[in-house]
Amino acid sequence: MDEDIFPPFDESQLSPEDQEVLRMFDALEDIPADLGSDETSALEVEAGTSLPPLREHVELSLRSEQAEPERDTSPTDENLTEDMLSIFAIEADEDIALLRRALRQIERENTLDTARLTTLQHIAHKIKGTAGAVGCFAMSTIAYQIEAIARLIMAGTVSQLIGLKALVQAVLALEVTLDGLIADRAEHTAPLEELQAEYRALGIDVEASGANPPAPPASATIFTVPPGKGAALTAQRTASAREERSPGAPFVRVHTKRLQQLLRHAERMAELHAPLEQAQAQVELALKELQTAQARLHRLETIFTTVTLTSKNEHIRLERQLLSEEQPSSSLVARILREATERTGHLYQRRSRQKGLPGKAVGDPRLWDELEIEHYTENEVLMQQFSEAIADVATASSQLRLAFSRLQDLLQLHRSQASNVRSDTLLLRLTPLNALFARLQRAIMMSAQAVGNEIQFEVQGETVEIDQDILEELKDPLLQLVRDCVTGSMASLEEDEQDGTGSKRDEESKEQPAYRVWLHVQALGHEIALELGFSMPVPGGALDGMHQVIRRLNGRIHVQRNAAGGISFFLRLPRSQGTVQGLLVRAAGQQVVVPFSQVQQIDDGRGEELAGDRRYLLNDLLRFPAPVRQEGERGTPRLELPVQPNQPRLLVEVEEVCGSAELVVKPLPEHLQRPGITGAAIDGNGNVLLLLNLPELVHLHRHHHSREARAVMPVGEQQRATHTGPGQPTILVADDSVFIRQSLSYSLTQLGYQVEEAHDGMEALEKLLALHPAVLILDIEMPNLNGYDLLNILPAYSELAGIKILILTSRSSEKHRERARELGASAYLTKPCPQNVLEDAIKSVLGR
Amino acid sequence: MQQEPVAISPLFDYPPAHQLAQLSDREFWQLACEQATRAGKGARHEEYIKCTLDSSGHHCWLPLEALSQAVPPPYRLALLPAMPLWMVGLLAWRGETLAAIDLAAYLADSAQPVSYSAQLAQGMLVIMSDTSRKSHLSPSLALIVPAIGAAVAIAPEQVQASNLQEGGDAALVSCWLATTRAAVIRGSYNGAPVLDIPALLADIVEQIGIAALDGRRHIPPF
């Protein structure tokens, strides 16, 4: 998506105001240099022609800056200056965001796209002009330098790599300067000075570009702001502005200590190479010795077989010879011996006749004497050699075992070091969340000031760390969410106050910021949990940009009313990208992965059953073949999913819990993507492991089988599930219009339905969870979660899957119909809707 | 350096040297052009591999150029929810996840779900990629076939046009090749279909994507 966010520059894409600013500053640059000595008069000459309102602001600003030392600042001027600061800061913030995005685009491309550099130049040009106009000389200079470096890169004077590095630093300096300006109401020149040192280090001569440098400032002091307004923000900056930046995806900001730790572990790992090679050589040597000993044994075996046969024949021959030579004196003895020989095949001799062979103990090395070899028979020598060969094999085996054991130990050590290096690498990518807090703080302040209000921003968990890429991806949608919520809610509250419908704040309470926004962050193992809370109602549609990002990051979001009466958004996100810590479970004989965050508890299936438990088979959720169960088998492992308090337990039965693993997960190619499957990992054996989104799978399953599920549910639960009496399904009408709610309520009651009402998205969600109506009639435009927000959030609540959603809105375009359909709405009606059409639609979605 | 012996292509039918000497310049160049044209045609031979599809001897031809790798068994497949009937599962190949397809079942547009039988497990995995397009536009696929044969050079003119779409081509239309697959058949050679890989990959990818809709929430039309 990002690739298309920032196409080559087309000025027609800019707002008319921005185009006017560009034209105006182009004109300013064209003013002859000799008029520069009296800029005010030059501008006044220009002002004589038809100037746009913004031009007049510029003129006023310059005049007021020059006049300031000579006169007191009147309240009117102060307000004007403050307004201008707000407008400038908001615009500059947006422009800097554009600059960073443009830089990211350039960095991602292999070849240099000059159109993108031109875009960068145009944005910088605009900042240069506006910053110069409001007297922010440092910002104007930095912007000018960005413009100049882009020109140098295009001209080939500066290499792309060096130039991009300089541009990243320049944008960083621009942001830091803006931060300082907002926080302290004074422009700091330190970032500019540091940047210029950076240019020198990179060997860049900005002046070589031939660009027009910005005009010198009219005065050094920039803004003086009334103390009350300056103190509007009560949140404390916890880190210097420079530390708050992450310069973009290709560059990772690294903590020195962590880098040192990584280097230390990497060195230890490298040190293991020599011992490993040595151990491997020892194993090989021992293996060779074993092979030699085995070969010797094998040779002896062959000799032994041959000798045994020969000696047996020879032995018999000798025995016979002996017998013939020494016949027993008694014929009876001779007959007995002969018969025994015939019967057993062995020659028998009378004990007294046995001739002693050399009485050496064969096989006993202590008794074996090489010098007496001539006294030994061939068999004895052979046996001795056998003994030696067997001893050699035993020794070689033992040596091999030792060498192998040593190798194993070293490999274990190597694995451990490799694991350390991997952890260090992941840690290296982590950055404290305070980088995000500073941006949020600024966005809140700007948005509140733009509508003339004050908001207190509280932060907890600044030190919690998150992967820089995740932070980068999260930052923009979160900022947008905050801006939308603050601006929308402030405007809405102002309208209410003007209408007299809102609660009036007394003068005393107005001294303190009445509204609060808080961000509480907590590290939960490999995840972080964020609560972004607003003490006031928020406008609908604020979550528009957030859902896709959360999904892409394998995170979750849910919404809840908070104790202050406003809305809190709860986000759960992994701390590091790419790797997922999860449970390996078996379904249809194959392993799949369930992220730890989706499992509250695991039991062996022998735990207590509770009334109202909802149980699912993982194979059913995935529509895989059912597991083959042995007769009498029980105790299938179950995963308990986290649910809202007071909700029935959700249990998913699996064939086996195989263990846990940390896996690198990639998204599946588009054609292989399936609902409830977040991505896939490949394990060390080459198996594809699907990463599951269990709540979504349960939701989908319930949605598919809501009727069947109701049919098999106990009657009591069935009625509770849809909150229906016989023939009286409950319908929840969620619409911010009292008239619509009351008229629908009347009509539907007349038709025999029980009707409940919700005046905004949040109340609708609460009533859905409490009442489980059969049908939700949902408006799109609503405060506190609009219709789309609600549709986006509902899949996280698997218990609500069976509810049919009917959109009733004044939006009639196909685009909205399509979006509602994709988000799971069952029907779409446009206002005004005839009663019979509504009745038919309700009957249709209820299957009546 | 020793020079390699040069094989004379039988396609070059040179007249005897004395005849060449008698040709006028114009005639000589005309002959040269003719020979060059013939040589060019000869060079356009494409190599195909023969893929056996079933025990009845049905087979098809796949262009060798699109073959990335042939993987013998054993290989490991994983199930994916909402697969088309002819898809066998997912396969890890070079760090990517590919769809594994029973080619015979796909070509027959089988109405019976493929079960990962022992016979299929013994088959060859043929990894095909559309080399004519950028890789990200056309993902690779793994086709499972019982066996593959040697590569054969086939001249384009030897591939007979197929009128399968009109229900013709009796040689191809039998109980195993569905007319619905006409778009992925480039023609036939020796009575067996020659597959058009870009069309085949595009169709399979589309069909797998459509099957995913079955896995989404069933939403009646508004």
PDB file of C-alpha atoms in Angstrom, chain A residues 555-778:
ATOM      1  CA  GLY A 555      -2.965  -7.573  17.116  1.00  0.00           C
ATOM      2  CA  ARG A 556      -6.422  -7.161  18.585  1.00  0.00           C
ATOM      3  CA  ILE A 557      -8.581  -4.191  19.490  1.00  0.00           C
ATOM      4  CA  HIS A 558     -11.652  -3.823  21.616  1.00  0.00           C
ATOM      5  CA  VAL A 559     -13.587  -0.918  23.001  1.00  0.00           C
ATOM      6  CA  GLN A 560     -15.074  -0.283  26.394  1.00  0.00           C
ATOM      7  CA  ARG A 561     -16.726   2.552  28.257  1.00  0.00           C
ATOM      8  CA  ASN A 562     -14.386   3.833  30.943  1.00  0.00           C
ATOM      9  CA  ALA A 563     -14.977   5.104  34.447  1.00  0.00           C
ATOM     10  CA  ALA A 564     -14.685   8.722  33.292  1.00  0.00           C
ATOM     11  CA  GLY A 565     -17.734   8.227  31.093  1.00  0.00           C
ATOM     12  CA  GLY A 566     -15.784   8.243  27.868  1.00  0.00           C
ATOM     13  CA  ILE A 567     -14.418   5.541  25.644  1.00  0.00           C
ATOM     14  CA  SER A 568     -11.255   3.480  25.979  1.00  0.00           C
ATOM     15  CA  PHE A 569      -9.636   1.634  23.117  1.00  0.00           C
ATOM     16  CA  PHE A 570      -7.687  -1.456  24.199  1.00  0.00           C
ATOM     17  CA  LEU A 571      -5.009  -2.687  21.852  1.00  0.00           C
ATOM     18  CA  ARG A 572      -2.946  -5.871  22.150  1.00  0.00           C
ATOM     19  CA  LEU A 573       0.100  -6.039  19.917  1.00  0.00           C
ATOM     20  CA  PRO A 574       3.154  -8.228  19.573  1.00  0.00           C
ATOM     21  CA  ARG A 575       6.345  -6.575  20.766  1.00  0.00           C
ATOM     22  CA  SER A 576       8.409  -7.773  17.880  1.00  0.00           C
ATOM     23  CA  GLN A 577       7.435  -8.260  14.305  1.00  0.00           C
ATOM     24  CA  GLY A 578       7.782 -11.396  12.288  1.00  0.00           C
ATOM     25  CA  THR A 579       8.134 -13.789  15.177  1.00  0.00           C
ATOM     26  CA  VAL A 580       5.168 -15.184  16.998  1.00  0.00           C
ATOM     27  CA  GLN A 581       5.229 -17.021  20.284  1.00  0.00           C
ATOM     28  CA  GLY A 582       2.509 -19.546  20.301  1.00  0.00           C
ATOM     29  CA  LEU A 583       1.159 -22.939  21.172  1.00  0.00           C
ATOM     30  CA  LEU A 584       1.685 -25.770  18.740  1.00  0.00           C
ATOM     31  CA  VAL A 585      -1.516 -27.774  18.593  1.00  0.00           C
ATOM     32  CA  ARG A 586      -2.595 -30.601  16.360  1.00  0.00           C
ATOM     33  CA  ALA A 587      -5.636 -30.578  14.097  1.00  0.00           C
ATOM     34  CA  ALA A 588      -6.337 -33.272  11.498  1.00  0.00           C
ATOM     35  CA  GLY A 589      -2.890 -34.666  12.149  1.00  0.00           C
ATOM     36  CA  GLN A 590      -1.042 -31.467  11.317  1.00  0.00           C
ATOM     37  CA  GLN A 591       0.380 -28.859  13.608  1.00  0.00           C
ATOM     38  CA  VAL A 592      -0.984 -25.332  13.692  1.00  0.00           C
ATOM     39  CA  VAL A 593       0.011 -22.339  15.801  1.00  0.00           C
ATOM     40  CA  VAL A 594      -2.209 -20.411  18.213  1.00  0.00           C
ATOM     41  CA  PRO A 595      -0.723 -17.164  19.577  1.00  0.00           C
ATOM     42  CA  PHE A 596      -0.404 -17.190  23.355  1.00  0.00           C
ATOM     43  CA  SER A 597      -2.489 -14.036  23.570  1.00  0.00           C
ATOM     44  CA  GLN A 598      -5.526 -15.949  22.322  1.00  0.00           C
ATOM     45  CA  VAL A 599      -5.388 -18.583  25.023  1.00  0.00           C
ATOM     46  CA  GLN A 600      -6.338 -17.920  28.595  1.00  0.00           C
ATOM     47  CA  GLN A 601      -5.916 -21.415  29.903  1.00  0.00           C
ATOM     48  CA  ILE A 602      -5.218 -24.960  28.767  1.00  0.00           C
ATOM     49  CA  ASP A 603      -6.727 -28.022  30.376  1.00  0.00           C
ATOM     50  CA  ASP A 604      -6.511 -31.715  29.662  1.00  0.00           C
ATOM     51  CA  GLY A 605     -10.221 -32.027  29.045  1.00  0.00           C
ATOM     52  CA  ARG A 606     -10.892 -33.596  32.423  1.00  0.00           C
ATOM     53  CA  GLY A 607     -11.731 -30.308  34.053  1.00  0.00           C
ATOM     54  CA  GLU A 608     -15.141 -29.424  35.370  1.00  0.00           C
ATOM     55  CA  GLU A 609     -17.855 -28.644  32.841  1.00  0.00           C
ATOM     56  CA  LEU A 610     -19.760 -25.456  33.523  1.00  0.00           C
ATOM     57  CA  ALA A 611     -23.302 -24.747  32.444  1.00  0.00           C
ATOM     58  CA  GLY A 612     -23.252 -22.509  29.412  1.00  0.00           C
ATOM     59  CA  ASP A 613     -19.757 -23.526  28.277  1.00  0.00           C
ATOM     60  CA  ARG A 614     -19.401 -23.228  24.546  1.00  0.00           C
ATOM     61  CA  ARG A 615     -17.228 -25.942  23.119  1.00  0.00           C
ATOM     62  CA  TYR A 616     -15.850 -26.227  19.620  1.00  0.00           C
ATOM     63  CA  LEU A 617     -13.631 -28.690  17.836  1.00  0.00           C
ATOM     64  CA  LEU A 618     -10.676 -27.056  16.186  1.00  0.00           C
ATOM     65  CA  ASN A 619     -11.126 -29.400  13.219  1.00  0.00           C
ATOM     66  CA  ASP A 620     -14.678 -28.078  12.801  1.00  0.00           C
ATOM     67  CA  LEU A 621     -13.528 -24.471  13.008  1.00  0.00           C
ATOM     68  CA  LEU A 622     -10.975 -25.155  10.279  1.00  0.00           C
ATOM     69  CA  ARG A 623     -13.337 -27.488   8.424  1.00  0.00           C
ATOM     70  CA  PHE A 624     -10.692 -30.195   8.542  1.00  0.00           C
ATOM     71  CA  PRO A 625     -11.606 -33.890   8.784  1.00  0.00           C
ATOM     72  CA  ALA A 626     -12.875 -34.902  12.207  1.00  0.00           C
ATOM     73  CA  PRO A 627     -10.313 -36.606  14.434  1.00  0.00           C
ATOM     74  CA  VAL A 628     -10.512 -40.380  14.769  1.00  0.00           C
ATOM     75  CA  ARG A 629     -11.212 -41.129  18.403  1.00  0.00           C
ATOM     76  CA  GLN A 630     -10.574 -44.347  20.207  1.00  0.00           C
ATOM     77  CA  GLU A 631     -13.513 -45.857  21.957  1.00  0.00           C
ATOM     78  CA  GLY A 632     -13.751 -44.695  25.515  1.00  0.00           C
ATOM     79  CA  GLU A 633     -11.197 -41.997  24.865  1.00  0.00           C
ATOM     80  CA  ARG A 634     -11.721 -38.861  26.829  1.00  0.00           C
ATOM     81  CA  GLY A 635      -9.772 -35.956  28.053  1.00  0.00           C
ATOM     82  CA  THR A 636      -9.150 -34.093  24.796  1.00  0.00           C
ATOM     83  CA  PRO A 637      -7.004 -31.027  25.505  1.00  0.00           C
ATOM     84  CA  ARG A 638      -8.972 -27.790  25.469  1.00  0.00           C
ATOM     85  CA  LEU A 639      -7.920 -24.208  24.965  1.00  0.00           C
ATOM     86  CA  GLU A 640      -9.944 -21.653  26.872  1.00  0.00           C
ATOM     87  CA  LEU A 641     -10.274 -18.365  25.017  1.00  0.00           C
ATOM     88  CA  PRO A 642     -10.383 -15.022  26.833  1.00  0.00           C
ATOM     89  CA  VAL A 643     -13.917 -13.617  27.040  1.00  0.00           C
ATOM     90  CA  GLN A 644     -15.591 -10.629  28.606  1.00  0.00           C
ATOM     91  CA  PRO A 645     -16.434 -10.901  32.297  1.00  0.00           C
ATOM     92  CA  ASN A 646     -19.683 -12.758  33.019  1.00  0.00           C
ATOM     93  CA  GLN A 647     -19.691 -14.361  29.597  1.00  0.00           C
ATOM     94  CA  PRO A 648     -19.766 -18.140  29.140  1.00  0.00           C
ATOM     95  CA  ARG A 649     -16.455 -19.901  28.625  1.00  0.00           C
ATOM     96  CA  LEU A 650     -15.280 -20.556  25.083  1.00  0.00           C
ATOM     97  CA  LEU A 651     -13.435 -23.851  24.819  1.00  0.00           C
ATOM     98  CA  VAL A 652     -11.718 -25.164  21.721  1.00  0.00           C
ATOM     99  CA  GLU A 653     -10.856 -28.854  21.710  1.00  0.00           C
ATOM    100  CA  VAL A 654      -7.683 -29.860  19.936  1.00  0.00           C
ATOM    101  CA  GLU A 655      -6.229 -33.264  19.127  1.00  0.00           C
ATOM    102  CA  GLU A 656      -3.038 -32.570  21.011  1.00  0.00           C
ATOM    103  CA  VAL A 657      -1.086 -29.712  22.526  1.00  0.00           C
ATOM    104  CA  CYS A 658       2.392 -30.363  21.141  1.00  0.00           C
ATOM    105  CA  GLY A 659       4.260 -27.589  22.900  1.00  0.00           C
ATOM    106  CA  SER A 660       5.260 -24.018  22.302  1.00  0.00           C
ATOM    107  CA  ALA A 661       7.431 -22.402  19.684  1.00  0.00           C
ATOM    108  CA  GLU A 662       8.705 -19.082  18.500  1.00  0.00           C
ATOM    109  CA  LEU A 663       8.236 -18.936  14.764  1.00  0.00           C
ATOM    110  CA  VAL A 664       8.828 -16.484  11.971  1.00  0.00           C
ATOM    111  CA  VAL A 665       5.439 -15.915  10.415  1.00  0.00           C
ATOM    112  CA  LYS A 666       4.829 -14.601   6.936  1.00  0.00           C
ATOM    113  CA  PRO A 667       1.508 -13.613   5.430  1.00  0.00           C
ATOM    114  CA  LEU A 668       0.128 -16.112   2.958  1.00  0.00           C
ATOM    115  CA  PRO A 669      -0.047 -15.188  -0.737  1.00  0.00           C
ATOM    116  CA  GLU A 670      -3.319 -13.441  -1.499  1.00  0.00           C
ATOM    117  CA  HIS A 671      -5.012 -16.428  -3.122  1.00  0.00           C
ATOM    118  CA  LEU A 672      -4.201 -18.615  -0.119  1.00  0.00           C
ATOM    119  CA  GLN A 673      -5.475 -16.169   2.485  1.00  0.00           C
ATOM    120  CA  ARG A 674      -8.395 -17.447   4.503  1.00  0.00           C
ATOM    121  CA  PRO A 675     -10.508 -15.870   7.251  1.00  0.00           C
ATOM    122  CA  GLY A 676      -9.176 -16.872  10.636  1.00  0.00           C
ATOM    123  CA  ILE A 677      -5.725 -17.709   9.235  1.00  0.00           C
ATOM    124  CA  THR A 678      -3.274 -14.908   9.958  1.00  0.00           C
ATOM    125  CA  GLY A 679      -0.244 -16.301   8.177  1.00  0.00           C
ATOM    126  CA  ALA A 680       2.040 -19.281   7.969  1.00  0.00           C
ATOM    127  CA  ALA A 681       5.403 -20.344   9.319  1.00  0.00           C
ATOM    128  CA  ILE A 682       7.742 -23.048   8.085  1.00  0.00           C
ATOM    129  CA  ASP A 683       9.350 -25.174  10.768  1.00  0.00           C
ATOM    130  CA  GLY A 684      12.773 -26.805  10.703  1.00  0.00           C
ATOM    131  CA  ASN A 685      11.359 -29.954   9.093  1.00  0.00           C
ATOM    132  CA  GLY A 686       9.829 -28.077   6.192  1.00  0.00           C
ATOM    133  CA  ASN A 687       6.259 -28.265   7.500  1.00  0.00           C
ATOM    134  CA  VAL A 688       3.885 -25.403   6.789  1.00  0.00           C
ATOM    135  CA  LEU A 689       2.291 -24.287  10.082  1.00  0.00           C
ATOM    136  CA  LEU A 690      -0.809 -22.123   9.861  1.00  0.00           C
ATOM    137  CA  LEU A 691      -1.083 -19.276  12.369  1.00  0.00           C
ATOM    138  CA  LEU A 692      -4.662 -19.182  13.604  1.00  0.00           C
ATOM    139  CA  ASN A 693      -6.883 -16.394  14.828  1.00  0.00           C
ATOM    140  CA  LEU A 694      -9.078 -18.462  17.122  1.00  0.00           C
ATOM    141  CA  PRO A 695     -11.614 -15.758  18.103  1.00  0.00           C
ATOM    142  CA  GLU A 696     -12.224 -15.021  14.434  1.00  0.00           C
ATOM    143  CA  LEU A 697     -12.545 -18.714  13.596  1.00  0.00           C
ATOM    144  CA  VAL A 698     -15.080 -19.177  16.386  1.00  0.00           C
ATOM    145  CA  HIS A 699     -16.953 -16.109  15.228  1.00  0.00           C
ATOM    146  CA  LEU A 700     -17.080 -17.356  11.645  1.00  0.00           C
ATOM    147  CA  HIS A 701     -18.120 -20.800  12.734  1.00  0.00           C
ATOM    148  CA  ARG A 702     -20.932 -19.455  14.852  1.00  0.00           C
ATOM    149  CA  HIS A 703     -21.997 -17.178  12.068  1.00  0.00           C
ATOM    150  CA  HIS A 704     -22.136 -20.087   9.626  1.00  0.00           C
ATOM    151  CA  HIS A 705     -23.869 -22.429  11.955  1.00  0.00           C
ATOM    152  CA  SER A 706     -25.926 -20.077  14.061  1.00  0.00           C
ATOM    153  CA  ARG A 707     -29.172 -21.799  13.159  1.00  0.00           C
ATOM    154  CA  GLU A 708     -27.775 -25.283  13.641  1.00  0.00           C
ATOM    155  CA  ALA A 709     -26.086 -24.206  16.821  1.00  0.00           C
ATOM    156  CA  ARG A 710     -29.333 -22.809  18.149  1.00  0.00           C
ATOM    157  CA  ALA A 711     -31.071 -26.038  17.231  1.00  0.00           C
ATOM    158  CA  VAL A 712     -28.748 -28.135  19.380  1.00  0.00           C
ATOM    159  CA  MET A 713     -28.471 -25.648  22.226  1.00  0.00           C
ATOM    160  CA  PRO A 714     -30.426 -26.198  25.409  1.00  0.00           C
ATOM    161  CA  VAL A 715     -33.711 -24.366  25.209  1.00  0.00           C
ATOM    162  CA  GLY A 716     -32.818 -21.900  27.942  1.00  0.00           C
ATOM    163  CA  GLU A 717     -29.593 -20.975  26.323  1.00  0.00           C
ATOM    164  CA  GLN A 718     -31.251 -20.786  22.941  1.00  0.00           C
ATOM    165  CA  GLN A 719     -33.641 -18.194  24.232  1.00  0.00           C
ATOM    166  CA  ARG A 720     -30.854 -16.329  25.954  1.00  0.00           C
ATOM    167  CA  ALA A 721     -28.693 -16.469  22.849  1.00  0.00           C
ATOM    168  CA  THR A 722     -31.207 -14.581  20.778  1.00  0.00           C
ATOM    169  CA  HIS A 723     -33.190 -13.082  23.633  1.00  0.00           C
ATOM    170  CA  THR A 724     -36.368 -14.308  22.088  1.00  0.00           C
ATOM    171  CA  GLY A 725     -39.604 -15.489  23.437  1.00  0.00           C
ATOM    172  CA  PRO A 726     -41.834 -17.649  21.268  1.00  0.00           C
ATOM    173  CA  GLY A 727     -42.425 -15.534  18.123  1.00  0.00           C
ATOM    174  CA  GLN A 728     -40.906 -12.429  19.685  1.00  0.00           C
ATOM    175  CA  PRO A 729     -37.310 -11.955  18.654  1.00  0.00           C
ATOM    176  CA  THR A 730     -35.567  -8.981  20.154  1.00  0.00           C
ATOM    177  CA  ILE A 731     -34.361  -6.270  17.833  1.00  0.00           C
ATOM    178  CA  LEU A 732     -31.806  -3.692  18.871  1.00  0.00           C
ATOM    179  CA  VAL A 733     -32.111  -0.365  17.093  1.00  0.00           C
ATOM    180  CA  ALA A 734     -28.844   1.613  17.126  1.00  0.00           C
ATOM    181  CA  ASP A 735     -29.296   5.119  15.781  1.00  0.00           C
ATOM    182  CA  ASP A 736     -28.321   8.516  17.109  1.00  0.00           C
ATOM    183  CA  SER A 737     -31.584  10.025  15.938  1.00  0.00           C
ATOM    184  CA  VAL A 738     -34.268   9.964  18.627  1.00  0.00           C
ATOM    185  CA  PHE A 739     -36.948  10.260  15.979  1.00  0.00           C
ATOM    186  CA  ILE A 740     -35.688   7.245  14.019  1.00  0.00           C
ATOM    187  CA  ARG A 741     -35.318   5.169  17.164  1.00  0.00           C
ATOM    188  CA  GLN A 742     -38.790   5.977  18.412  1.00  0.00           C
ATOM    189  CA  SER A 743     -40.498   5.512  15.084  1.00  0.00           C
ATOM    190  CA  LEU A 744     -38.727   2.191  14.470  1.00  0.00           C
ATOM    191  CA  SER A 745     -39.463   1.110  17.997  1.00  0.00           C
ATOM    192  CA  TYR A 746     -43.150   1.831  17.532  1.00  0.00           C
ATOM    193  CA  SER A 747     -43.345   0.077  14.139  1.00  0.00           C
ATOM    194  CA  LEU A 748     -41.450  -2.998  15.224  1.00  0.00           C
ATOM    195  CA  THR A 749     -43.397  -3.339  18.455  1.00  0.00           C
ATOM    196  CA  GLN A 750     -46.554  -3.241  16.380  1.00  0.00           C
ATOM    197  CA  LEU A 751     -45.123  -6.114  14.344  1.00  0.00           C
ATOM    198  CA  GLY A 752     -44.662  -8.173  17.484  1.00  0.00           C
ATOM    199  CA  TYR A 753     -40.957  -7.726  18.090  1.00  0.00           C
ATOM    200  CA  GLN A 754     -39.354  -6.761  21.360  1.00  0.00           C
ATOM    201  CA  VAL A 755     -37.327  -3.617  20.744  1.00  0.00           C
ATOM    202  CA  GLU A 756     -34.302  -2.211  22.532  1.00  0.00           C
ATOM    203  CA  GLU A 757     -32.628   1.081  21.689  1.00  0.00           C
ATOM    204  CA  ALA A 758     -29.042   2.362  21.630  1.00  0.00           C
ATOM    205  CA  HIS A 759     -28.164   5.935  20.851  1.00  0.00           C
ATOM    206  CA  ASP A 760     -24.548   5.340  19.825  1.00  0.00           C
ATOM    207  CA  GLY A 761     -22.162   2.589  18.814  1.00  0.00           C
ATOM    208  CA  MET A 762     -20.767   2.019  22.284  1.00  0.00           C
ATOM    209  CA  GLU A 763     -24.194   1.609  23.846  1.00  0.00           C
ATOM    210  CA  ALA A 764     -25.096  -0.711  20.981  1.00  0.00           C
ATOM    211  CA  LEU A 765     -22.081  -2.889  21.750  1.00  0.00           C
ATOM    212  CA  GLU A 766     -22.918  -2.978  25.445  1.00  0.00           C
ATOM    213  CA  LYS A 767     -26.522  -3.942  24.757  1.00  0.00           C
ATOM    214  CA  LEU A 768     -25.460  -6.548  22.222  1.00  0.00           C
ATOM    215  CA  LEU A 769     -23.266  -8.184  24.851  1.00  0.00           C
ATOM    216  CA  ALA A 770     -25.970  -7.941  27.515  1.00  0.00           C
ATOM    217  CA  LEU A 771     -29.053  -8.881  25.504  1.00  0.00           C
ATOM    218  CA  HIS A 772     -27.884 -10.995  22.542  1.00  0.00           C
ATOM    219  CA  PRO A 773     -30.700  -9.736  20.319  1.00  0.00           C
ATOM    220  CA  ALA A 774     -31.646 -11.617  17.169  1.00  0.00           C
ATOM    221  CA  VAL A 775     -31.285  -8.589  14.914  1.00  0.00           C
ATOM    222  CA  LEU A 776     -29.337  -5.358  15.100  1.00  0.00           C
ATOM    223  CA  ILE A 777     -30.649  -2.468  13.030  1.00  0.00           C
ATOM    224  CA  LEU A 778     -27.575  -0.316  12.686  1.00  0.00           C
TER     225      LEU A 778
END
